[in-house]
Short mmCIF file of C-alpha atoms (C1' of nucleotides) in Angstrom, two decimals:
data_model
loop_
_atom_site.label_atom_id
_atom_site.label_comp_id
_atom_site.label_asym_id
_atom_site.label_seq_id
_atom_site.Cartn_x
_atom_site.Cartn_y
_atom_site.Cartn_z
CA MET Q 1282 219.05 201.59 99.44
CA GLN Q 1283 222.10 199.50 98.72
CA SER Q 1284 223.40 196.72 100.91
CA PRO Q 1285 225.57 197.83 103.82
CA ARG Q 1286 229.23 197.95 102.99
CA ALA Q 1287 230.93 194.65 103.70
CA THR Q 1288 234.34 196.16 103.98
CA GLY Q 1289 236.00 199.01 105.75
CA ARG Q 1290 235.29 200.64 109.06
CA PRO Q 1291 231.56 200.52 109.84
CA ARG Q 1292 229.70 203.68 110.58
CA ASP Q 1293 229.10 204.60 114.14
CA ALA Q 1294 225.35 204.30 114.63
CA ARG Q 1295 225.54 206.58 117.62
CA ILE Q 1296 226.57 209.38 115.33
CA ASP Q 1297 223.48 208.90 113.21
CA ALA Q 1298 221.28 209.18 116.28
CA ALA Q 1299 223.19 212.08 117.77
CA VAL Q 1300 223.01 214.06 114.54
CA LEU Q 1301 219.27 213.48 114.12
CA ASP Q 1302 218.65 214.48 117.72
CA ALA Q 1303 220.78 217.58 117.34
CA THR Q 1304 218.94 218.44 114.14
CA LEU Q 1305 215.58 218.30 115.84
CA ALA Q 1306 216.87 220.36 118.73
CA VAL Q 1307 218.22 223.07 116.46
CA LEU Q 1308 215.02 223.03 114.41
CA ASP Q 1309 212.90 223.60 117.49
CA GLU Q 1310 215.09 226.40 118.69
CA SER Q 1311 216.03 228.23 115.54
CA GLY Q 1312 213.71 226.98 112.84
CA TYR Q 1313 214.85 225.68 109.51
CA ARG Q 1314 216.35 228.79 108.03
CA ARG Q 1315 218.76 229.41 110.82
CA LEU Q 1316 219.87 225.82 110.98
CA THR Q 1317 223.48 225.41 109.93
CA LEU Q 1318 225.19 222.08 109.55
CA GLU Q 1319 228.11 223.27 111.56
CA GLU Q 1320 225.88 223.97 114.52
CA VAL Q 1321 224.26 220.57 114.20
CA ALA Q 1322 227.65 218.92 113.99
CA ARG Q 1323 228.87 220.82 117.01
CA ARG Q 1324 225.93 219.74 119.13
CA ALA Q 1325 226.13 216.18 117.97
CA GLY Q 1326 229.77 216.11 118.96
CA THR Q 1327 230.87 215.37 115.45
CA THR Q 1328 231.82 217.22 112.30
CA LYS Q 1329 230.41 218.37 109.01
CA PRO Q 1330 232.01 215.73 106.79
CA ALA Q 1331 230.53 213.00 108.98
CA ILE Q 1332 227.10 214.42 108.25
CA TYR Q 1333 227.67 214.76 104.54
CA ARG Q 1334 228.75 211.14 104.47
CA ARG Q 1335 225.25 210.19 105.58
CA TRP Q 1336 222.95 212.71 103.98
CA ALA Q 1337 223.33 214.47 100.69
CA GLY Q 1338 222.49 217.90 102.03
CA ARG Q 1339 220.68 219.68 104.75
CA GLU Q 1340 217.26 219.11 103.16
CA ARG Q 1341 217.67 215.34 103.35
CA LEU Q 1342 219.03 215.59 106.84
CA VAL Q 1343 216.04 217.56 108.06
CA LEU Q 1344 213.67 215.25 106.19
CA ALA Q 1345 215.19 212.26 107.95
CA ALA Q 1346 214.95 213.96 111.31
CA LEU Q 1347 211.32 214.99 110.84
CA ALA Q 1348 210.26 211.64 109.44
CA ARG Q 1349 211.73 210.07 112.53
CA ARG Q 1350 209.72 212.34 114.78
CA LEU Q 1351 206.57 211.85 112.78
CA GLY Q 1352 206.62 208.16 113.53
CA GLU Q 1353 203.81 205.94 112.44
CA ILE Q 1354 200.29 207.02 111.74
CA GLU Q 1355 197.45 204.97 113.11
CA VAL Q 1356 194.13 204.86 111.35
CA PRO Q 1357 191.05 205.05 113.58
CA ASP Q 1358 188.37 202.49 112.80
CA THR Q 1359 185.17 202.68 114.79
CA THR Q 1360 181.71 202.39 113.31
CA CYS Q 1361 181.22 206.12 113.63
CA THR Q 1362 182.10 207.94 110.44
CA MET Q 1363 182.10 211.38 111.98
CA CYS Q 1364 184.27 210.21 114.84
CA ASP Q 1365 186.71 208.51 112.50
CA LEU Q 1366 187.01 211.55 110.29
CA GLY Q 1367 187.46 213.85 113.25
CA GLU Q 1368 190.00 211.52 114.73
CA SER Q 1369 191.85 211.17 111.44
CA LEU Q 1370 192.06 214.90 111.13
CA SER Q 1371 193.22 215.22 114.70
CA VAL Q 1372 196.02 212.77 114.06
CA PHE Q 1373 196.79 214.72 110.95
CA ILE Q 1374 196.94 217.97 112.83
CA ALA Q 1375 198.95 216.49 115.66
CA ALA Q 1376 201.48 215.32 113.11
CA PHE Q 1377 201.91 218.82 111.81
CA ARG Q 1378 201.90 220.35 115.23
CA ARG Q 1379 205.24 218.66 115.67
CA MET Q 1380 206.51 220.49 112.65
CA PRO Q 1381 206.16 224.20 113.30
CA PRO Q 1382 205.61 226.68 110.44
CA ASP Q 1383 209.19 227.82 110.85
CA VAL Q 1384 210.23 224.44 109.56
CA LEU Q 1385 207.72 222.97 107.18
CA GLY Q 1386 207.35 225.91 104.86
CA PRO Q 1387 211.00 226.74 104.33
CA LEU Q 1388 211.86 223.08 104.07
CA TYR Q 1389 209.35 222.51 101.34
CA ALA Q 1390 210.57 225.63 99.63
CA ASP Q 1391 214.03 224.17 99.47
CA CYS Q 1392 212.76 220.80 98.36
CA SER Q 1393 210.45 222.03 95.64
CA SER Q 1394 213.20 222.89 93.21
CA GLU Q 1395 214.51 219.38 92.73
CA PRO Q 1396 211.81 216.87 91.66
CA GLU Q 1397 213.40 213.89 93.33
CA LEU Q 1398 213.82 215.77 96.58
CA ARG Q 1399 210.27 216.96 96.37
CA ALA Q 1400 209.08 213.39 96.00
CA GLU Q 1401 211.01 212.42 99.11
CA PHE Q 1402 209.43 215.28 101.01
CA MET Q 1403 205.99 214.14 99.98
CA SER Q 1404 206.46 210.49 100.75
CA ALA Q 1405 208.13 211.23 104.05
CA LEU Q 1406 205.89 213.90 105.49
CA PHE Q 1407 202.71 214.47 103.52
CA ASP Q 1408 201.64 211.11 102.24
CA PRO Q 1409 201.45 209.14 105.49
CA PRO Q 1410 198.77 211.20 107.22
CA ARG Q 1411 197.05 211.70 103.91
CA ALA Q 1412 196.85 207.97 103.36
CA ALA Q 1413 195.35 207.55 106.78
CA VAL Q 1414 192.52 209.93 105.98
CA ALA Q 1415 192.06 208.28 102.60
CA GLN Q 1416 191.56 204.94 104.26
CA THR Q 1417 189.02 206.44 106.60
CA LEU Q 1418 187.14 207.90 103.65
CA ASP Q 1419 187.18 204.59 101.79
CA ARG Q 1420 185.82 202.76 104.79
CA ALA Q 1421 183.06 205.33 105.19
CA ILE Q 1422 182.08 204.93 101.57
CA ALA Q 1423 182.05 201.16 101.85
CA ARG Q 1424 179.87 201.57 104.91
CA GLY Q 1425 177.48 203.65 102.89
CA ASP Q 1426 177.91 206.75 105.01
CA LEU Q 1427 179.43 208.79 102.22
CA ARG Q 1428 178.13 209.03 98.71
CA ALA Q 1429 179.35 206.25 96.46
CA ASP Q 1430 180.19 208.66 93.67
CA LEU Q 1431 182.33 210.76 95.97
CA ASP Q 1432 185.53 212.12 94.48
CA VAL Q 1433 187.88 210.83 97.14
CA GLY Q 1434 190.87 212.68 95.79
CA LEU Q 1435 189.07 215.98 95.83
CA THR Q 1436 187.66 215.44 99.29
CA LEU Q 1437 191.07 214.43 100.50
CA ASP Q 1438 192.52 217.61 99.12
CA LEU Q 1439 189.87 219.66 100.82
CA LEU Q 1440 190.66 218.10 104.16
CA ALA Q 1441 194.41 217.94 103.77
CA SER Q 1442 194.69 221.44 102.45
CA PHE Q 1443 192.78 222.75 105.41
CA VAL Q 1444 195.24 221.24 107.80
CA HIS Q 1445 198.24 222.34 105.77
CA TYR Q 1446 196.89 225.83 105.54
CA ARG Q 1447 196.68 226.11 109.26
CA ALA Q 1448 200.03 224.44 109.74
CA LEU Q 1449 201.86 226.58 107.24
CA PHE Q 1450 200.26 229.91 107.83
CA GLY Q 1451 199.58 229.11 111.45
CA HIS Q 1452 197.32 232.03 112.09
CA ALA Q 1453 195.24 229.78 114.26
CA THR Q 1454 195.97 226.69 116.27
CA THR Q 1455 193.43 224.26 114.95
CA ASP Q 1456 191.89 222.69 118.00
CA ALA Q 1457 189.61 219.70 118.32
CA HIS Q 1458 186.50 221.84 118.22
CA GLU Q 1459 187.40 223.42 114.95
CA THR Q 1460 188.33 220.09 113.51
CA GLU Q 1461 184.87 218.93 114.37
CA ARG Q 1462 183.30 221.96 112.77
CA ALA Q 1463 185.26 221.42 109.61
CA VAL Q 1464 184.23 217.79 109.31
CA GLU Q 1465 180.68 218.75 110.08
CA THR Q 1466 180.71 221.45 107.43
CA LEU Q 1467 182.11 219.15 104.84
CA LEU Q 1468 179.72 216.34 105.63
CA HIS Q 1469 176.63 218.44 105.75
CA GLY Q 1470 177.47 221.00 103.11
CA ILE Q 1471 176.93 224.68 103.47
CA ALA Q 1472 173.88 225.21 101.29
CA THR Q 1473 170.38 225.50 102.66
CA ASP Q 1474 168.94 223.83 99.58
CA TYR Q 1475 171.54 222.44 97.26
CA PRO Q 1476 169.20 221.08 94.56
CA HIS Q 1477 167.64 224.48 94.35
CA LEU Q 1478 170.99 226.15 93.84
CA LEU Q 1479 171.98 223.57 91.28
CA ALA Q 1480 168.80 224.10 89.33
CA HIS Q 1481 169.25 227.82 89.44
CA SER Q 1482 172.78 227.56 88.12
CA LEU Q 1483 171.50 225.49 85.23
CA GLY Q 1484 169.15 228.25 84.24
CA LEU Q 1485 165.96 226.77 85.60
CA SER Q 1486 164.33 229.53 87.52
CA GLU Q 1487 161.90 227.32 89.41
CA PRO Q 1488 163.33 224.72 91.77
CA PRO Q 1489 162.61 221.07 91.02
CA VAL Q 1490 159.71 219.70 93.00
CA ARG Q 1491 161.20 216.42 94.09
CA ALA Q 1492 164.38 217.92 95.33
CA HIS Q 1493 165.32 215.02 97.51
CA GLU Q 1494 165.11 212.53 94.74
CA LEU Q 1495 167.29 214.52 92.44
CA HIS Q 1496 170.47 212.68 91.89
CA HIS Q 1497 173.77 214.31 92.64
CA ASP Q 1498 174.91 214.14 89.05
CA ALA Q 1499 173.68 216.93 86.85
CA PRO Q 1500 170.91 215.82 84.46
CA ALA Q 1501 171.90 215.27 80.87
CA THR Q 1502 172.00 218.44 78.85
CA MET G 144 204.78 255.88 103.91
CA GLN G 145 206.46 259.19 104.76
CA SER G 146 206.30 262.32 102.70
CA PRO G 147 208.83 262.57 99.85
CA ARG G 148 212.06 264.25 100.84
CA ALA G 149 212.06 267.95 100.08
CA THR G 150 215.80 268.18 99.91
CA GLY G 151 218.57 266.50 98.02
CA ARG G 152 218.57 264.88 94.62
CA PRO G 153 215.19 263.26 93.86
CA ARG G 154 214.96 259.60 93.01
CA ASP G 155 214.69 258.54 89.43
CA ALA G 156 211.22 257.03 89.07
CA ARG G 157 212.34 255.11 86.00
CA ILE G 158 214.65 253.11 88.17
CA ASP G 159 211.77 252.01 90.36
CA ALA G 160 209.87 250.72 87.37
CA ALA G 161 212.88 249.12 85.72
CA VAL G 162 213.80 247.27 88.90
CA LEU G 163 210.28 245.95 89.42
CA ASP G 164 210.11 244.79 85.82
CA ALA G 165 213.47 243.12 86.06
CA THR G 166 212.42 241.44 89.29
CA LEU G 167 209.35 239.91 87.67
CA ALA G 168 211.40 238.76 84.72
CA VAL G 169 213.97 237.05 86.90
CA LEU G 170 211.23 235.50 89.03
CA ASP G 171 209.59 233.97 85.98
CA GLU G 172 212.85 232.62 84.66
CA SER G 173 214.65 231.47 87.75
CA GLY G 174 212.11 231.39 90.54
CA TYR G 175 212.58 233.05 93.87
CA ARG G 176 215.45 231.08 95.25
CA ARG G 177 217.78 231.74 92.40
CA LEU G 178 216.96 235.40 92.26
CA THR G 179 219.93 237.54 93.23
CA LEU G 180 219.81 241.28 93.64
CA GLU G 181 222.87 241.68 91.51
CA GLU G 182 221.16 240.01 88.60
CA VAL G 183 218.09 242.20 89.04
CA ALA G 184 220.26 245.30 89.20
CA ARG G 185 222.14 244.26 86.10
CA ARG G 186 218.97 243.78 84.09
CA ALA G 187 217.46 247.01 85.33
CA GLY G 188 220.58 248.83 84.25
CA THR G 189 221.35 250.00 87.74
CA THR G 190 223.19 248.81 90.83
CA LYS G 191 222.59 247.08 94.12
CA PRO G 192 222.76 250.14 96.37
CA ALA G 193 220.07 251.82 94.27
CA ILE G 194 217.78 248.89 95.07
CA TYR G 195 218.57 248.84 98.76
CA ARG G 196 217.75 252.53 98.87
CA ARG G 197 214.19 251.66 97.85
CA TRP G 198 213.45 248.33 99.46
CA ALA G 199 214.73 246.95 102.72
CA GLY G 200 215.59 243.56 101.32
CA ARG G 201 214.81 241.14 98.59
CA GLU G 202 211.62 239.97 100.30
CA ARG G 203 210.12 243.45 100.16
CA LEU G 204 211.32 243.91 96.63
CA VAL G 205 209.63 240.72 95.46
CA LEU G 206 206.50 241.56 97.44
CA ALA G 207 206.28 244.91 95.70
CA ALA G 208 206.79 243.33 92.31
CA LEU G 209 204.18 240.64 92.86
CA ALA G 210 201.63 242.99 94.35
CA ARG G 211 202.00 245.11 91.26
CA ARG G 212 201.32 242.13 89.02
CA LEU G 213 198.41 240.92 91.11
CA GLY G 214 196.51 244.11 90.45
CA GLU G 215 192.96 244.49 91.62
CA ILE G 216 190.51 241.74 92.39
CA GLU G 217 186.98 242.02 91.12
CA VAL G 218 184.12 240.42 92.96
CA PRO G 219 181.50 238.66 90.84
CA ASP G 220 177.92 239.49 91.73
CA THR G 221 175.18 237.66 89.86
CA THR G 222 172.12 236.13 91.47
CA CYS G 223 173.60 232.68 91.11
CA THR G 224 175.39 231.60 94.25
CA MET G 225 177.08 228.64 92.68
CA CYS G 226 178.26 230.74 89.76
CA ASP G 227 179.56 233.47 92.02
CA LEU G 228 181.43 231.04 94.19
CA GLY G 229 182.90 229.29 91.21
CA GLU G 230 183.85 232.58 89.67
CA SER G 231 185.36 233.84 92.90
CA LEU G 232 187.46 230.76 93.15
CA SER G 233 188.50 231.09 89.55
CA VAL G 234 189.68 234.61 90.14
CA PHE G 235 191.43 233.35 93.22
CA ILE G 236 193.16 230.64 91.26
CA ALA G 237 194.04 232.95 88.41
CA ALA G 238 195.70 235.26 90.90
CA PHE G 239 197.89 232.45 92.09
CA ARG G 240 198.54 231.16 88.66
CA ARG G 241 200.53 234.34 88.12
CA MET G 242 202.67 233.37 91.04
CA PRO G 243 204.18 229.98 90.35
CA PRO G 244 205.05 227.57 93.17
CA ASP G 245 208.70 228.38 92.67
CA VAL G 246 207.94 231.84 93.98
CA LEU G 247 205.13 231.86 96.46
CA GLY G 248 206.35 229.11 98.75
CA PRO G 249 209.94 230.22 99.15
CA LEU G 250 208.88 233.82 99.45
CA TYR G 251 206.50 233.07 102.27
CA ALA G 252 209.17 230.98 103.89
CA ASP G 253 211.45 233.97 103.98
CA CYS G 254 208.71 236.26 105.18
CA SER G 255 207.41 234.05 107.95
CA SER G 256 210.32 234.67 110.27
CA GLU G 257 209.69 238.35 110.77
CA PRO G 258 206.15 239.18 111.95
CA GLU G 259 205.97 242.56 110.29
CA LEU G 260 207.16 241.15 107.01
CA ARG G 261 204.68 238.34 107.30
CA ALA G 262 201.88 240.83 107.75
CA GLU G 263 202.97 242.64 104.61
CA PHE G 264 202.96 239.38 102.71
CA MET G 265 199.44 238.63 103.86
CA SER G 266 197.98 242.03 103.13
CA ALA G 267 199.68 242.22 99.76
CA LEU G 268 199.06 238.77 98.36
CA PHE G 269 196.69 236.66 100.42
CA ASP G 270 194.09 238.98 101.78
CA PRO G 271 192.78 240.56 98.57
CA PRO G 272 191.50 237.40 96.89
CA ARG G 273 190.39 236.10 100.25
CA ALA G 274 188.32 239.20 100.86
CA ALA G 275 186.68 238.77 97.49
CA VAL G 276 185.50 235.28 98.35
CA ALA G 277 184.39 236.48 101.76
CA GLN G 278 182.20 239.08 100.15
CA THR G 279 180.67 236.48 97.88
CA LEU G 280 179.91 234.29 100.87
CA ASP G 281 178.32 237.15 102.77
CA ARG G 282 176.10 238.01 99.83
CA ALA G 283 175.05 234.40 99.49
CA ILE G 284 174.12 234.24 103.15
CA ALA G 285 172.14 237.47 102.91
CA ARG G 286 170.39 235.99 99.90
CA GLY G 287 169.45 232.97 101.99
CA ASP G 288 171.33 230.52 99.82
CA LEU G 289 173.77 229.56 102.54
CA ARG G 290 172.87 228.70 106.07
CA ALA G 291 172.59 231.71 108.32
CA ASP G 292 174.62 230.08 111.05
CA LEU G 293 177.48 229.39 108.66
CA ASP G 294 180.96 229.86 110.02
CA VAL G 295 182.24 232.17 107.30
CA GLY G 296 185.81 232.12 108.55
CA LEU G 297 185.92 228.37 108.51
CA THR G 298 184.32 228.10 105.10
CA LEU G 299 186.69 230.71 103.80
CA ASP G 300 189.60 228.72 105.10
CA LEU G 301 188.30 225.58 103.47
CA LEU G 302 188.09 227.31 100.11
CA ALA G 303 191.25 229.35 100.37
CA SER G 304 193.31 226.49 101.65
CA PHE G 305 192.22 224.37 98.74
CA VAL G 306 193.51 226.92 96.29
CA HIS G 307 196.70 227.49 98.23
CA TYR G 308 197.31 223.81 98.46
CA ARG G 309 197.14 223.40 94.73
CA ALA G 310 199.13 226.55 94.12
CA LEU G 311 201.89 225.69 96.54
CA PHE G 312 202.21 222.01 95.96
CA GLY G 313 201.09 222.29 92.38
CA HIS G 314 200.63 218.61 91.84
CA ALA G 315 197.60 219.45 89.80
CA THR G 316 196.60 222.46 87.78
CA THR G 317 193.23 223.32 89.20
CA ASP G 318 191.02 223.85 86.19
CA ALA G 319 187.54 225.26 85.96
CA HIS G 320 185.95 221.85 86.16
CA GLU G 321 187.64 220.96 89.37
CA THR G 322 186.80 224.30 90.84
CA GLU G 323 183.19 223.54 90.09
CA ARG G 324 183.45 220.14 91.69
CA ALA G 325 184.95 221.64 94.82
CA VAL G 326 182.24 224.23 95.18
CA GLU G 327 179.64 221.57 94.51
CA THR G 328 181.14 219.29 97.13
CA LEU G 329 181.25 222.00 99.71
CA LEU G 330 177.73 223.18 99.02
CA HIS G 331 176.16 219.78 98.98
CA GLY G 332 178.26 218.03 101.57
CA ILE G 333 179.65 214.58 101.23
CA ALA G 334 177.38 212.58 103.50
CA THR G 335 174.48 210.51 102.24
CA ASP G 336 172.50 211.20 105.37
CA TYR G 337 174.07 213.75 107.64
CA PRO G 338 171.47 213.74 110.40
CA HIS G 339 171.87 210.01 110.66
CA LEU G 340 175.62 210.33 111.05
CA LEU G 341 175.21 213.07 113.60
CA ALA G 342 172.82 210.99 115.63
CA HIS G 343 175.12 208.04 115.48
CA SER G 344 178.04 210.08 116.67
CA LEU G 345 175.96 211.22 119.61
CA GLY G 346 175.50 207.64 120.67
CA LEU G 347 171.97 207.08 119.44
CA SER G 348 172.12 203.78 117.68
CA GLU G 349 168.83 204.18 115.83
CA PRO G 350 168.56 207.00 113.31
CA PRO G 351 165.94 209.67 113.90
CA VAL G 352 162.76 209.13 111.96
CA ARG G 353 162.24 212.62 110.64
CA ALA G 354 165.75 213.06 109.43
CA HIS G 355 164.97 215.89 107.11
CA GLU G 356 163.35 218.02 109.74
CA LEU G 357 166.24 217.70 112.10
CA HIS G 358 167.90 221.01 112.46
CA HIS G 359 171.57 221.41 111.85
CA ASP G 360 172.30 222.26 115.44
CA ALA G 361 172.67 219.33 117.73
CA PRO G 362 169.64 218.83 119.99
CA ALA G 363 170.03 220.08 123.52
CA THR G 364 171.70 217.58 125.76
"C1'" DA I 505 246.25 182.17 115.46
"C1'" DT I 506 248.83 185.89 113.77
"C1'" DT I 507 249.89 188.95 110.51
"C1'" DA I 508 249.39 191.90 106.57
"C1'" DA I 509 246.79 194.36 103.13
"C1'" DG I 510 242.82 196.77 101.72
"C1'" DT I 511 238.89 199.62 102.55
"C1'" DT I 512 236.08 202.82 104.80
"C1'" DA I 513 234.81 206.01 108.71
"C1'" DC I 514 236.59 209.34 111.99
"C1'" DG I 515 238.10 214.19 113.61
"C1'" DT I 516 240.44 218.25 112.21
"C1'" DT I 517 241.36 221.89 109.35
"C1'" DA I 518 241.27 224.42 105.37
"C1'" DC I 519 239.62 226.03 101.02
"C1'" DG I 520 236.91 228.16 96.91
"C1'" DA I 521 232.54 229.86 95.61
"C1'" DC I 522 228.61 232.35 96.31
"C1'" DT I 523 225.34 236.05 98.37
"C1'" DC I 524 224.31 239.12 101.37
"C1'" DG I 525 224.02 243.87 103.09
"C1'" DT I 526 226.93 247.89 103.69
"C1'" DA I 527 230.57 251.24 102.92
"C1'" DT I 528 233.09 254.26 100.15
"C1'" DC I 529 233.91 257.55 96.47
"C1'" DG I 530 233.45 261.27 93.08
"C1'" DA I 531 229.86 263.22 90.30
"C1'" DT I 532 225.23 265.08 89.79
"C1'" DA I 533 220.71 267.09 90.59
"C1'" DT I 534 217.60 269.88 93.47
"C1'" DA Z 1342 223.40 271.45 102.00
"C1'" DT Z 1343 221.51 267.22 101.06
"C1'" DA Z 1344 220.46 262.97 98.83
"C1'" DT Z 1345 220.78 260.10 94.69
"C1'" DC Z 1346 223.55 258.30 91.01
"C1'" DG Z 1347 227.02 254.66 89.13
"C1'" DA Z 1348 230.93 251.99 90.28
"C1'" DT Z 1349 233.58 249.32 93.19
"C1'" DA Z 1350 235.05 247.06 97.16
"C1'" DC Z 1351 234.57 244.89 101.54
"C1'" DG Z 1352 233.42 241.85 105.74
"C1'" DA Z 1353 230.56 238.33 107.14
"C1'" DG Z 1354 228.25 233.83 106.64
"C1'" DT Z 1355 227.31 229.60 104.74
"C1'" DC Z 1356 227.78 226.12 101.58
"C1'" DG Z 1357 229.80 221.78 99.94
"C1'" DT Z 1358 234.28 219.53 99.36
"C1'" DA Z 1359 239.11 218.36 99.77
"C1'" DA Z 1360 242.77 217.31 102.08
"C1'" DC Z 1361 245.28 214.86 105.89
"C1'" DG Z 1362 246.64 211.33 109.57
"C1'" DT Z 1363 244.28 208.04 112.59
"C1'" DA Z 1364 241.04 204.35 113.92
"C1'" DA Z 1365 238.15 200.27 113.03
"C1'" DC Z 1366 236.80 196.33 110.58
"C1'" DT Z 1367 237.05 192.60 106.68
"C1'" DT Z 1368 239.56 189.57 104.03
"C1'" DA Z 1369 243.29 186.65 102.84
"C1'" DA Z 1370 247.79 184.85 103.43
"C1'" DT Z 1371 251.16 183.11 106.54
#
DNA sequence: ATTAAGTTACGTTACGACTCGTATCGATAT
DNA sequence: ATATCGATACGAGTCGTAACGTAACTTAAT
């Protein structure tokens, strides 16, 4: 943000680290809702005012702690589109596995009220893995493995939302096998004969003969 | 739940209705986080204890109010799979449109801590629209429009998560057109040549000749 | 080099404000 | 006899901030 203060007593960097560590520890034990700043301060061997000097509230504190744990995201880049997508999703899922439902949901709930805070949440936690998958998609398109007219944003949302859904509502631990199935499903589609369905929806009762040559875009009306 | 008490002064049913109405009004104005029971009681022309007599906490109160607004879900049933899916999703989205992000996210956050409460949340708000889409998928499979070996649960999650994602993180109002695109994407798949990608991922450098006859299932090892 | 002044962080403690969920009370309805 | 009604009050937590006196570091003058 701004340049470090040139005057006065410098901040003790060990306190920063101790507070972030304590925050993560309390989060893992008690979740986000039961996290109190006094407990964090106690464990970090410091006090509440010292925390407020550094972060503007508990949302920002937790964001900082989680962002630190999230670390950097690496983008897989082999020549295998399916592998890359699966791997990207795995990284994605692994990232969220480190942020249990007890944390991510309530945290976002608290962040969603204030636009600026919300933006910080997004850029700190959601955007990084999302960008990784986006890059994978772009590469696959450039390689010719995905359709050139693909709506990357939409596809990204389909993938990302799937992971978030599982992470937030954690009714199932998304394992590697299911990741694979999801990628497979998305790549292949779920229809037996998509052109046929498309034609039907357009009111043509008989399916087009040259189904495979039919372009993805709907014919002009 | 249990049978109505045979003894003592009966509850005033008008209070039930007034409280639920007031709850919805406050939710729409202030969102979930800023909703206080005292404010609800004030608007309903009653008092806090009267509310606690009826619902065990504000989570249950809000759940009851939202479930009331959600109403019943109708399942579309034409012969057009694409239309039905699109329509199902639209109903899905419409259901969530009545529950702004300021409500659904924080509410779930509060419900997720207690398992029983979480189950109530699911059965009251998430399951109904989800079941509607599930029925549409089943019909489409029976009709032969979707692959028989389709993982319905997975597909359902892909669709539902997409809607939830938009509803919770509302960075985009999912309109009819985008719904259509999503269904289209899922039906058709995003790959230019899926069998080719599959083969490649299995380590075969040259693509199979009869790509279109290759079954979805991977060949036996 | 020493000293002095200025600034900021530190720990400690305390405070006001806000909700929550419950308790109490007399009155009322079955 | 029992349970609800309105009204009010209460204890318990947590929040974010405001004091204080002390400690650490920078700058400038001696």
